[in-house]
Short mmCIF file of C-alpha atoms in Angstrom, two decimals:
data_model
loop_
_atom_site.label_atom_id
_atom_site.label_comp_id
_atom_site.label_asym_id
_atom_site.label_seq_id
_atom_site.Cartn_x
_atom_site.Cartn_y
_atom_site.Cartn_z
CA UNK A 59 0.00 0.00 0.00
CA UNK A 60 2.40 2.28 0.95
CA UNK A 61 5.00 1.51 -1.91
CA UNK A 62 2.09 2.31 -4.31
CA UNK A 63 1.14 5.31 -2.62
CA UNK A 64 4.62 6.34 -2.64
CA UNK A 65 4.91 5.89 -6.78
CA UNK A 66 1.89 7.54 -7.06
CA UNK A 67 3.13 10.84 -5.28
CA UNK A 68 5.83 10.52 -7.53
CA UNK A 69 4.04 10.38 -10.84
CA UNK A 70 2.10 13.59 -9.76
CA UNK A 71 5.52 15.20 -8.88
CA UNK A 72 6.07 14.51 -12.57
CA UNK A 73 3.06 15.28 -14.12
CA UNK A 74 2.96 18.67 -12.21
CA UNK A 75 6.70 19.26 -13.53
CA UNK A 76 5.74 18.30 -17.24
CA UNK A 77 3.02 21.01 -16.96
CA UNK A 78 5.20 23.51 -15.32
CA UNK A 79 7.99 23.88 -18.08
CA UNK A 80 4.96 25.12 -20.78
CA UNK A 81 3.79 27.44 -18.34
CA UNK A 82 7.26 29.37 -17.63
CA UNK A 83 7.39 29.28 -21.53
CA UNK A 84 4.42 31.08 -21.94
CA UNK A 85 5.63 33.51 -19.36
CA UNK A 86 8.33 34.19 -21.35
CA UNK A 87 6.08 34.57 -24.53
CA UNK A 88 4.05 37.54 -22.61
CA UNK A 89 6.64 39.30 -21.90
CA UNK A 90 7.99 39.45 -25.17
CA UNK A 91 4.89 40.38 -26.69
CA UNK A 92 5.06 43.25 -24.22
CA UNK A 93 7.47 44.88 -26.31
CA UNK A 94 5.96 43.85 -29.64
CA UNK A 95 5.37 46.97 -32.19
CA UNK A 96 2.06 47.31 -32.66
CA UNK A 97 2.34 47.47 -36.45
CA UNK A 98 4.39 44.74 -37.05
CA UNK A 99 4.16 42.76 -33.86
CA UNK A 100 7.41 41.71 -33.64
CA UNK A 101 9.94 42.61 -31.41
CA UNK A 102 9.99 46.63 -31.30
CA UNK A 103 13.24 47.76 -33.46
CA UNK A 104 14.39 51.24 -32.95
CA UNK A 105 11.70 51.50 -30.79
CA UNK A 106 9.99 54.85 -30.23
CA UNK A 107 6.92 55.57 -28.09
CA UNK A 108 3.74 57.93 -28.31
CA UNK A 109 2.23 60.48 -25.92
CA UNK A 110 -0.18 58.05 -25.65
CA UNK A 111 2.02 55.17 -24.76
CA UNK A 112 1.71 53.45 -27.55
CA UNK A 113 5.05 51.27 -28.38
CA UNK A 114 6.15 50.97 -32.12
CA UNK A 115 9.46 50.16 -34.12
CA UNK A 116 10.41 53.28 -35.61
CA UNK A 117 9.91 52.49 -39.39
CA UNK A 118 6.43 51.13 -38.72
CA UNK A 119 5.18 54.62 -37.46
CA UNK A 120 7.10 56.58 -39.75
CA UNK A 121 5.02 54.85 -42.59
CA UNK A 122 2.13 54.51 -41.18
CA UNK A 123 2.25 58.74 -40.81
CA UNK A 124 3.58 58.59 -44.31
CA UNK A 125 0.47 56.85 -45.34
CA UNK A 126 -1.90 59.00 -44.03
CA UNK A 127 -0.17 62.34 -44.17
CA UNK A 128 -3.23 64.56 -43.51
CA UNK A 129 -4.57 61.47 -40.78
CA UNK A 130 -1.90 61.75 -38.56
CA UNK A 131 -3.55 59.52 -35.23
CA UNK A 132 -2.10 56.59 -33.16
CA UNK A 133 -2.56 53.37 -34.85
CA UNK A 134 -4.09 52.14 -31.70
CA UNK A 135 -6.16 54.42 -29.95
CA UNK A 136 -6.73 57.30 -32.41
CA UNK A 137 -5.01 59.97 -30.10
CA UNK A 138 -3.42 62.67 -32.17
CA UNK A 139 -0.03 62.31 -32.66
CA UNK A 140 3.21 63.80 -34.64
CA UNK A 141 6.50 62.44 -35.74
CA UNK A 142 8.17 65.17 -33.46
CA UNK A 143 6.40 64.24 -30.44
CA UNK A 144 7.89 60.62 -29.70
CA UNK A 145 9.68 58.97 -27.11
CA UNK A 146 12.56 57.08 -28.52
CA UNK A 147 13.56 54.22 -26.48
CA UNK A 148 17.68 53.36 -25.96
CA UNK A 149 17.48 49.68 -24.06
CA UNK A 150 20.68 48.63 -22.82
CA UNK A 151 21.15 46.37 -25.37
CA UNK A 152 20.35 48.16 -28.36
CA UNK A 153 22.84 47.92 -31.45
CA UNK A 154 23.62 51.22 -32.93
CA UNK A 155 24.77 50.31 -36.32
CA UNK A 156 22.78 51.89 -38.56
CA UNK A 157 21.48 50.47 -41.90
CA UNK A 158 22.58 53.42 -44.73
CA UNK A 159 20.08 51.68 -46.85
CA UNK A 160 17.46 52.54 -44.56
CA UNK A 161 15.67 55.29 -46.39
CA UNK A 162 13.70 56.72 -42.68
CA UNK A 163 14.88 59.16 -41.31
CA UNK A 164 16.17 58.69 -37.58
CA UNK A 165 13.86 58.88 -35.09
CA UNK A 166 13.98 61.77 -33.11
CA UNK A 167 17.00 62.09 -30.30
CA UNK A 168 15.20 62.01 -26.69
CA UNK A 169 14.88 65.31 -24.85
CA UNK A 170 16.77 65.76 -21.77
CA UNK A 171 16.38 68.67 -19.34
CA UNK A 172 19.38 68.96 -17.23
CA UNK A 173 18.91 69.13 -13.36
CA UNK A 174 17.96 72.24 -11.89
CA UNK A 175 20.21 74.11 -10.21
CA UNK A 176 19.39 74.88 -6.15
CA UNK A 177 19.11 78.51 -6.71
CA UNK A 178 15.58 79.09 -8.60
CA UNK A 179 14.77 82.65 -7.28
CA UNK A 180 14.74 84.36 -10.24
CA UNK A 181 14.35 87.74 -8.02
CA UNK A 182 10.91 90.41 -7.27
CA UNK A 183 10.81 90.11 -10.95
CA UNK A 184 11.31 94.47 -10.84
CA UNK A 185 12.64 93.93 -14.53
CA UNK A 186 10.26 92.03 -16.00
CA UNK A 187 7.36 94.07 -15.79
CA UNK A 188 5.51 92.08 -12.96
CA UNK A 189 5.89 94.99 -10.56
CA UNK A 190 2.74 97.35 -10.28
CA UNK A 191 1.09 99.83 -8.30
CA UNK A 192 -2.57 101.03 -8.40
CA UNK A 193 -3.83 104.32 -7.02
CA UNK A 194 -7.89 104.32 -6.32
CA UNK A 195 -10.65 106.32 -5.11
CA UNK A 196 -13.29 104.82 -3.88
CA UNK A 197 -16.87 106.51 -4.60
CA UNK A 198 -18.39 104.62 -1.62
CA UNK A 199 -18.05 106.55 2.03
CA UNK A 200 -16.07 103.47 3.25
CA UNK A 201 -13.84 103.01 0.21
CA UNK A 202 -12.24 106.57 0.47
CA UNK A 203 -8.62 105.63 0.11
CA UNK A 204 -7.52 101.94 -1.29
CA UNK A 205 -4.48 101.55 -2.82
CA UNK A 206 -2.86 98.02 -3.99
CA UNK A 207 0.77 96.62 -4.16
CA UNK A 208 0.86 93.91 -6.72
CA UNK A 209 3.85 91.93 -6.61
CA UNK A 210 4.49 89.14 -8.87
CA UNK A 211 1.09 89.50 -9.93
CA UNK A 212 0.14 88.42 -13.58
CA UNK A 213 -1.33 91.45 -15.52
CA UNK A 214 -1.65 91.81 -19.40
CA UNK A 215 1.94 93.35 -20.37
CA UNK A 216 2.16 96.95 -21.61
CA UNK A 217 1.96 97.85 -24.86
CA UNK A 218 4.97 98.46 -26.43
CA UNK A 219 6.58 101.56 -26.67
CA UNK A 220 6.18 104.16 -29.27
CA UNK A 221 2.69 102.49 -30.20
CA UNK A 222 -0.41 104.75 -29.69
CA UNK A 223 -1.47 102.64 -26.75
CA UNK A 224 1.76 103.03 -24.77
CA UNK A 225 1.27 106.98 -24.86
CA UNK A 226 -2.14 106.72 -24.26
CA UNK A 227 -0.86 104.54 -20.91
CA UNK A 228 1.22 107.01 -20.41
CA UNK A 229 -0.76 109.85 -20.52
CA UNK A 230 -3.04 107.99 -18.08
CA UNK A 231 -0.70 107.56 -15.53
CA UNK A 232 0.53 110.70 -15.78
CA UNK A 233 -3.11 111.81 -15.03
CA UNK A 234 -4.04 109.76 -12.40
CA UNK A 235 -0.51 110.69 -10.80
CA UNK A 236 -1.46 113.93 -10.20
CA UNK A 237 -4.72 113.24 -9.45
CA UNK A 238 -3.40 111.33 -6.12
CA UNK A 239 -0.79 114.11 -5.30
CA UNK A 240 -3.83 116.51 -5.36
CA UNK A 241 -5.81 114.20 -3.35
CA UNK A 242 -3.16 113.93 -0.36
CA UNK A 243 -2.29 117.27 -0.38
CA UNK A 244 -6.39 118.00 0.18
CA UNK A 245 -6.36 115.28 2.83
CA UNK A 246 -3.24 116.76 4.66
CA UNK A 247 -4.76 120.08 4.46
CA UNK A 248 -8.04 119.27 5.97
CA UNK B 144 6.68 45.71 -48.06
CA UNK B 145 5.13 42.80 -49.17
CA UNK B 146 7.09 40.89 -46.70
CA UNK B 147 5.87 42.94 -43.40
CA UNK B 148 2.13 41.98 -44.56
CA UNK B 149 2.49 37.95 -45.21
CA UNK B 150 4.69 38.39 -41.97
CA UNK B 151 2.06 40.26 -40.04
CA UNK B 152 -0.87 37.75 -41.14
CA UNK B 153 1.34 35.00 -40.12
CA UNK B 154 1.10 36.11 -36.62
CA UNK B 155 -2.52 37.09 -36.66
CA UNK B 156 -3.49 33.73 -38.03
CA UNK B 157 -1.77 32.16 -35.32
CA UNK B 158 -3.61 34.76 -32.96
CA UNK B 159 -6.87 34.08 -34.17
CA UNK B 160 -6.32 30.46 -34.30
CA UNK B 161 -5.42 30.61 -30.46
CA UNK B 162 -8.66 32.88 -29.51
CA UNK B 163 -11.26 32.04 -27.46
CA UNK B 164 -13.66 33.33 -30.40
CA UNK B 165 -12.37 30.65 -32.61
CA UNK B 166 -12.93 28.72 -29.39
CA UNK B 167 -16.46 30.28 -29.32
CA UNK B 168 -16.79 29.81 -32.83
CA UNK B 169 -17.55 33.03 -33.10
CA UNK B 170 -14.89 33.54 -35.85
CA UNK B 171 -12.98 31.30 -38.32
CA UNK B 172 -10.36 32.20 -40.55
CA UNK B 173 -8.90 30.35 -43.19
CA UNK B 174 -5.85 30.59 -44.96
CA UNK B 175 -6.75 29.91 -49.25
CA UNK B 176 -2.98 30.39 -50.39
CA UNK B 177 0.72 30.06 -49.43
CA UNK B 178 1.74 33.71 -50.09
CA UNK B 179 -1.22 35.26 -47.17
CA UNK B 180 -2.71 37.29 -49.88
CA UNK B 181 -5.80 35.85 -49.54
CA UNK B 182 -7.92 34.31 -46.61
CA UNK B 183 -11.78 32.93 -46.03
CA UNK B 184 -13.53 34.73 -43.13
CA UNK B 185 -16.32 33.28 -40.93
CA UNK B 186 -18.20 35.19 -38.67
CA UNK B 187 -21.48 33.43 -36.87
CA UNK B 188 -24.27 35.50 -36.65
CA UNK B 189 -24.90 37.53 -33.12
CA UNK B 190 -27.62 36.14 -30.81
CA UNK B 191 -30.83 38.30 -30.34
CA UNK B 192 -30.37 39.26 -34.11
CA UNK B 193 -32.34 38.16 -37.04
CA UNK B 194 -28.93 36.59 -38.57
CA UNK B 195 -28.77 34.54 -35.25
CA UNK B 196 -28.18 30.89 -36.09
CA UNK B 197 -26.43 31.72 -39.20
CA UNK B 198 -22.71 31.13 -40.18
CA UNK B 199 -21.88 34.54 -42.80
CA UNK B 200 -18.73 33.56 -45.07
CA UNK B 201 -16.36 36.31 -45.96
CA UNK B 202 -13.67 36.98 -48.66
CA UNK B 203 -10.85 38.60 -47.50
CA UNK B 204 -7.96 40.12 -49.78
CA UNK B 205 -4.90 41.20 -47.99
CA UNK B 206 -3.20 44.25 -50.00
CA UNK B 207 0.56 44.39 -50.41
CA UNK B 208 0.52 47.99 -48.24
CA UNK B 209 -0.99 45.66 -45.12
CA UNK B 210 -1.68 46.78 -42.18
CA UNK B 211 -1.11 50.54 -43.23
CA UNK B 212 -3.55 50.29 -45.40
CA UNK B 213 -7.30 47.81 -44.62
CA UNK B 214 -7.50 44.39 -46.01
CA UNK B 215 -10.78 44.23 -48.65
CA UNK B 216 -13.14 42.42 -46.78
CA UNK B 217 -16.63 41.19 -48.46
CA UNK B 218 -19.43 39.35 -47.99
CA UNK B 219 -19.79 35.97 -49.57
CA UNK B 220 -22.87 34.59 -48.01
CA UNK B 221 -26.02 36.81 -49.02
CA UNK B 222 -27.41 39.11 -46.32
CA UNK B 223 -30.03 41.50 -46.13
CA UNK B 224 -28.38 44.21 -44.06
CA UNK B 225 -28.52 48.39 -44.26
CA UNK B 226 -24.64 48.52 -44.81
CA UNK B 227 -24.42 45.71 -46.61
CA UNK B 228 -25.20 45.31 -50.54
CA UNK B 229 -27.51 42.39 -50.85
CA UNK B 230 -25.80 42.52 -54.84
CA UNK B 231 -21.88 42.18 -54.45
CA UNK B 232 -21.72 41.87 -50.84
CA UNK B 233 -19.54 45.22 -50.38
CA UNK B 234 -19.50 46.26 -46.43
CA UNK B 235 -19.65 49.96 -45.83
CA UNK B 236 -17.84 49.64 -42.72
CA UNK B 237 -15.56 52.93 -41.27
CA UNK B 238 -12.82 51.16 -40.67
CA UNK B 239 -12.23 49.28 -43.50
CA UNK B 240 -11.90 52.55 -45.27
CA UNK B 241 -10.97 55.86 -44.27
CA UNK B 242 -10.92 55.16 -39.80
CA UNK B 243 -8.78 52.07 -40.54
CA UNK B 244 -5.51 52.20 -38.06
CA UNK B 245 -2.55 50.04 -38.21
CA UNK B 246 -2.96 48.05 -34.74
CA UNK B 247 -6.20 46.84 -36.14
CA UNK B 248 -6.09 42.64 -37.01
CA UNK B 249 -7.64 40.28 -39.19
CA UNK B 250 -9.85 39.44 -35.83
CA UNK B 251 -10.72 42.78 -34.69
CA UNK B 252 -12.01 43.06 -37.81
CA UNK B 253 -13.59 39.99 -37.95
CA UNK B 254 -15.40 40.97 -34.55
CA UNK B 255 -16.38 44.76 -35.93
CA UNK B 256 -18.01 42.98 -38.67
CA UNK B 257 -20.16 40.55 -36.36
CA UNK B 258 -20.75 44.39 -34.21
CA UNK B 259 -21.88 45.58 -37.16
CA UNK B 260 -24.58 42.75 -38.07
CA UNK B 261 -25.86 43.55 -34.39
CA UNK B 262 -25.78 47.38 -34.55
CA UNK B 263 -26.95 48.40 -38.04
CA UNK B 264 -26.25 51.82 -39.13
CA UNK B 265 -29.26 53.02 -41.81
CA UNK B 266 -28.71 56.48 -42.16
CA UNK B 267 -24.69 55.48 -43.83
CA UNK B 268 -26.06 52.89 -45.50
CA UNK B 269 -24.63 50.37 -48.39
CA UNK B 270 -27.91 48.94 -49.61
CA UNK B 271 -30.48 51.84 -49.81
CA UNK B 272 -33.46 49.69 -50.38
CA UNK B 273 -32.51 47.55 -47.28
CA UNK B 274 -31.76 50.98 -45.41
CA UNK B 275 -35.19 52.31 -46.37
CA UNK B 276 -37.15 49.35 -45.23
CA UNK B 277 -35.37 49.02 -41.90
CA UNK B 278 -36.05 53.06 -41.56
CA UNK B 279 -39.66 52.56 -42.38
CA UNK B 280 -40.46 48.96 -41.78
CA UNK B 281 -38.20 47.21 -39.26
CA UNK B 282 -40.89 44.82 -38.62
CA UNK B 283 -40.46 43.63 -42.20
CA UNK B 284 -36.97 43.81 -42.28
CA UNK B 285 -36.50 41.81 -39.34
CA UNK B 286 -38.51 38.70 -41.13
CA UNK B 287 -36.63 39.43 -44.60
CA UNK B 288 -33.10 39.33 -42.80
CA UNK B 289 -33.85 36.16 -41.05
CA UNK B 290 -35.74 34.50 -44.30
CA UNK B 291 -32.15 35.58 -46.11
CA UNK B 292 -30.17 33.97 -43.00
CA UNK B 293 -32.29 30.47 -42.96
CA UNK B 294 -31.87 30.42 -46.68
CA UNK B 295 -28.22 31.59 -47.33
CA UNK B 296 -26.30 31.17 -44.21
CA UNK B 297 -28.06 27.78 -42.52
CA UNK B 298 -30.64 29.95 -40.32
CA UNK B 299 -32.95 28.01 -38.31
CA UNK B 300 -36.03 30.32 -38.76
CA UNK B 301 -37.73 28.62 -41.94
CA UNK B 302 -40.67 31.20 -42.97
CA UNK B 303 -42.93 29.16 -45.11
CA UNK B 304 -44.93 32.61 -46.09
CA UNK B 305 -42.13 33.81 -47.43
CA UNK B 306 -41.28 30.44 -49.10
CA UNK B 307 -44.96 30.08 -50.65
CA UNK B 308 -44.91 33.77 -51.98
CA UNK B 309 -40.90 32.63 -54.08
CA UNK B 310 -42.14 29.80 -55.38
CA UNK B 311 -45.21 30.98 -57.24
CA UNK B 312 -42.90 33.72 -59.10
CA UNK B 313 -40.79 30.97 -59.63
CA UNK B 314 -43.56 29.17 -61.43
CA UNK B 315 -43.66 32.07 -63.27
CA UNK B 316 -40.68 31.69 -64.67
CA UNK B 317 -38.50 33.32 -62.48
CA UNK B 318 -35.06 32.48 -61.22
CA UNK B 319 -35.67 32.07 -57.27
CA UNK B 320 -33.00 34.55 -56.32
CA UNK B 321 -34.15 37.24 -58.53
CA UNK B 322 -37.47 36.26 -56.80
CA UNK B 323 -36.49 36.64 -53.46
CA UNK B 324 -34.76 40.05 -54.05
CA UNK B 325 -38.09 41.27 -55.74
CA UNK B 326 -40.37 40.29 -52.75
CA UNK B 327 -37.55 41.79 -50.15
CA UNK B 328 -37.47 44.85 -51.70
CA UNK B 329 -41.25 45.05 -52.12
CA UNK B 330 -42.22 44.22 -48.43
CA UNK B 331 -43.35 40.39 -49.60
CA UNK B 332 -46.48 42.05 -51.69
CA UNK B 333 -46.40 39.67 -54.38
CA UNK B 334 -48.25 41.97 -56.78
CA UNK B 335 -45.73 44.62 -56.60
CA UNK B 336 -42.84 42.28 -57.02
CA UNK B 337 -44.56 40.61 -59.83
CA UNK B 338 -45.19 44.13 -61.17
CA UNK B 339 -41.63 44.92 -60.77
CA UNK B 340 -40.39 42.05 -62.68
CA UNK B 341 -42.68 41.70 -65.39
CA UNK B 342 -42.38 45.57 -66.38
#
């Protein structure tokens, strides 16, 4: 009984072996087929990705946005994309001899941004126009007097000068300058 | 190029072959020559659809530009169907024209095709005299596309009305396919299909 037992174990031992092996294979498959082109599905060559994520070999994009010239979407999700705006992707392994048969172009370098550097503070921002100050008078009882620093604040840029506008700005502020010396002067006074 | 196509439908054969819609038997596919140019499709018809029960054969020419440009696909079996010709069996389908994209397979677009026998389109239609009756009749429509799917693609729904109504035009001397396109198009009213034919 035992012995028999025993070979039995044995035989499933083997049998769960035997299916094993096919398994890991198949493993292996799917995660090739992870970085098959879409296009050709083979192994990606030159491989370049979309916005969208989308893998491809080089060559296979290239035509398919050579076929379609005025149609230029992913092949598999319709997103829009351009030849510019691709990923290319340098595995370790990659060869880098180049084919001068090969009538596509190369696909586009990848863009690197280098580090920045600890220092960001680009300043109050006093020469870039982003400095302002605003004189009001309120009409209200309450609202006599309100005036406003705006630092760093976003406003439309001024016209540039000599243009029609940029005396007309000028004139303004000229104005309004004046206008507020009076103003103080009155309040000191009374 | 050639070479990237018969390579590609090489792998999509294989694909197909191992899918559970093949499994299903949803879809067949069947390879007619060595060089992948050309392939049989089968699609069975989807359930809660007057082409239920049927088995729709497809021709299926793969171009030399494959996959950037569509394979032609067309019907073989006869089908009465708004984007379908019920004539040369030419499919007005999107994306085997102008929304076809390259990621798209042999059995994605066997699949569209079986979406598209369950969610007719009328107002893009292929076959304007199917279009108009399924607009204005879908009653009638419904009982001529499963009289065309018992008789063409092994149906189960035998309609002896319809039946009757062929074979007195054919004992008029008319060829029974001729016959049944006559009464289709005229809504089964014998006297305008007779009219139709004789004038």
């Amino acid at each position: 009984m035992a012995s028999s037992s025993s070979t039995e174990h044995t035989v499933k031992d083997n049998a769960g072996d035997g299916a094993q092996n096919p398994e890991t294979k198949e493993e292996d498959k799917k995660d090739d087929s992870m970085f098959e082109c879409n296009i050709c599905l083979d192994t990606a060559r030159d491989a370049v990705v979309s916005m969208c994520g989308h893998l491809f070999c080089w060559p296979c994009l290239h035509q398919w946005l050579e076929t379609r010239p005025n149609r230029q979407v992913c092949p598999v999700c319709k997103a829009a994309i351009s030849k510019e705006k691709v990923v290319p992707l340098y595995g370790r392994g990659s060869s880098k001899q180049e084919d001068p048969r090969e009538k596509v172009p190369p696909r586009p370098a990848g863009q690197r941004t280098e580090q920045e550097p600890g220092n960001s503070f680009s300043g109050f921002g006093f020469g870039d126009n982003t400095f302002h100050m605003s004189f009001g008078i309120g009409a209200f009882p309450f609202g006599f007097f309100t005036s406003t620093f705006n630092i760093g604040d976003q406003r439309p840029h001024a016209a540039p000068q000599g243009t029609q506008q940029h005396m007309e700005e000028q004139f303004l502020s000229k104005i309004f300058l004046w206008l507020a010396i009076v103003f103080l002067t009155w309040l000191l006074m009374a | 190029m050639a070479n990237i196509a018969a390579q590609r439908i090489k792998r999509e054969f294989k694909e197909v072959i191992k899918s559970e819609e093949v499994a299903k038997c949803a879809i067949k596919l069947e390879l007619l020559n060595d060089s992948y140019t050309e392939l049989k499709g089968e699609i069975a018809g989807p359930p809660d659809t007057p082409y239920e029960g049927g088995n729709f054969v497809l021709e299926i020419r793969v171009p030399e530009t494959y996959p950037f440009n569509p394979p032609k696909v067309r019907f073989i079996t006869k089908i009465w169907h708004p984007n379908i010709s019920s004539v040369t069996g030419a499919i007005c389908l999107d994306i085997l024209k102008d929304q076809w994209a390259a990621a798209m397979t042999l059995r994605t677009v066997l699949l569209s095709l079986q979406a598209l026998l369950s969610a007719a389109e009328p107002d893009d239609p292929q076959d304007a005299v199917v279009a108009r009756q399924y607009k204005e009749n879908l009653e009638m429509f419904k009982l001529t596309a499963k009289h065309w799917t018992n008789v063409y693609a092994g149906g189960p729904f035998v309609n002896s009305d319809c039946d009757d109504k062929i074979k007195r035009l054919i004992d008029m001397g008319i060829e029974e396919h001729q016959a049944r396109v006559a009464l289709s198009s005229y809504n089964w009213v014998l006297e305008r299909a007779t009219e139709q034919l004789f004038s």
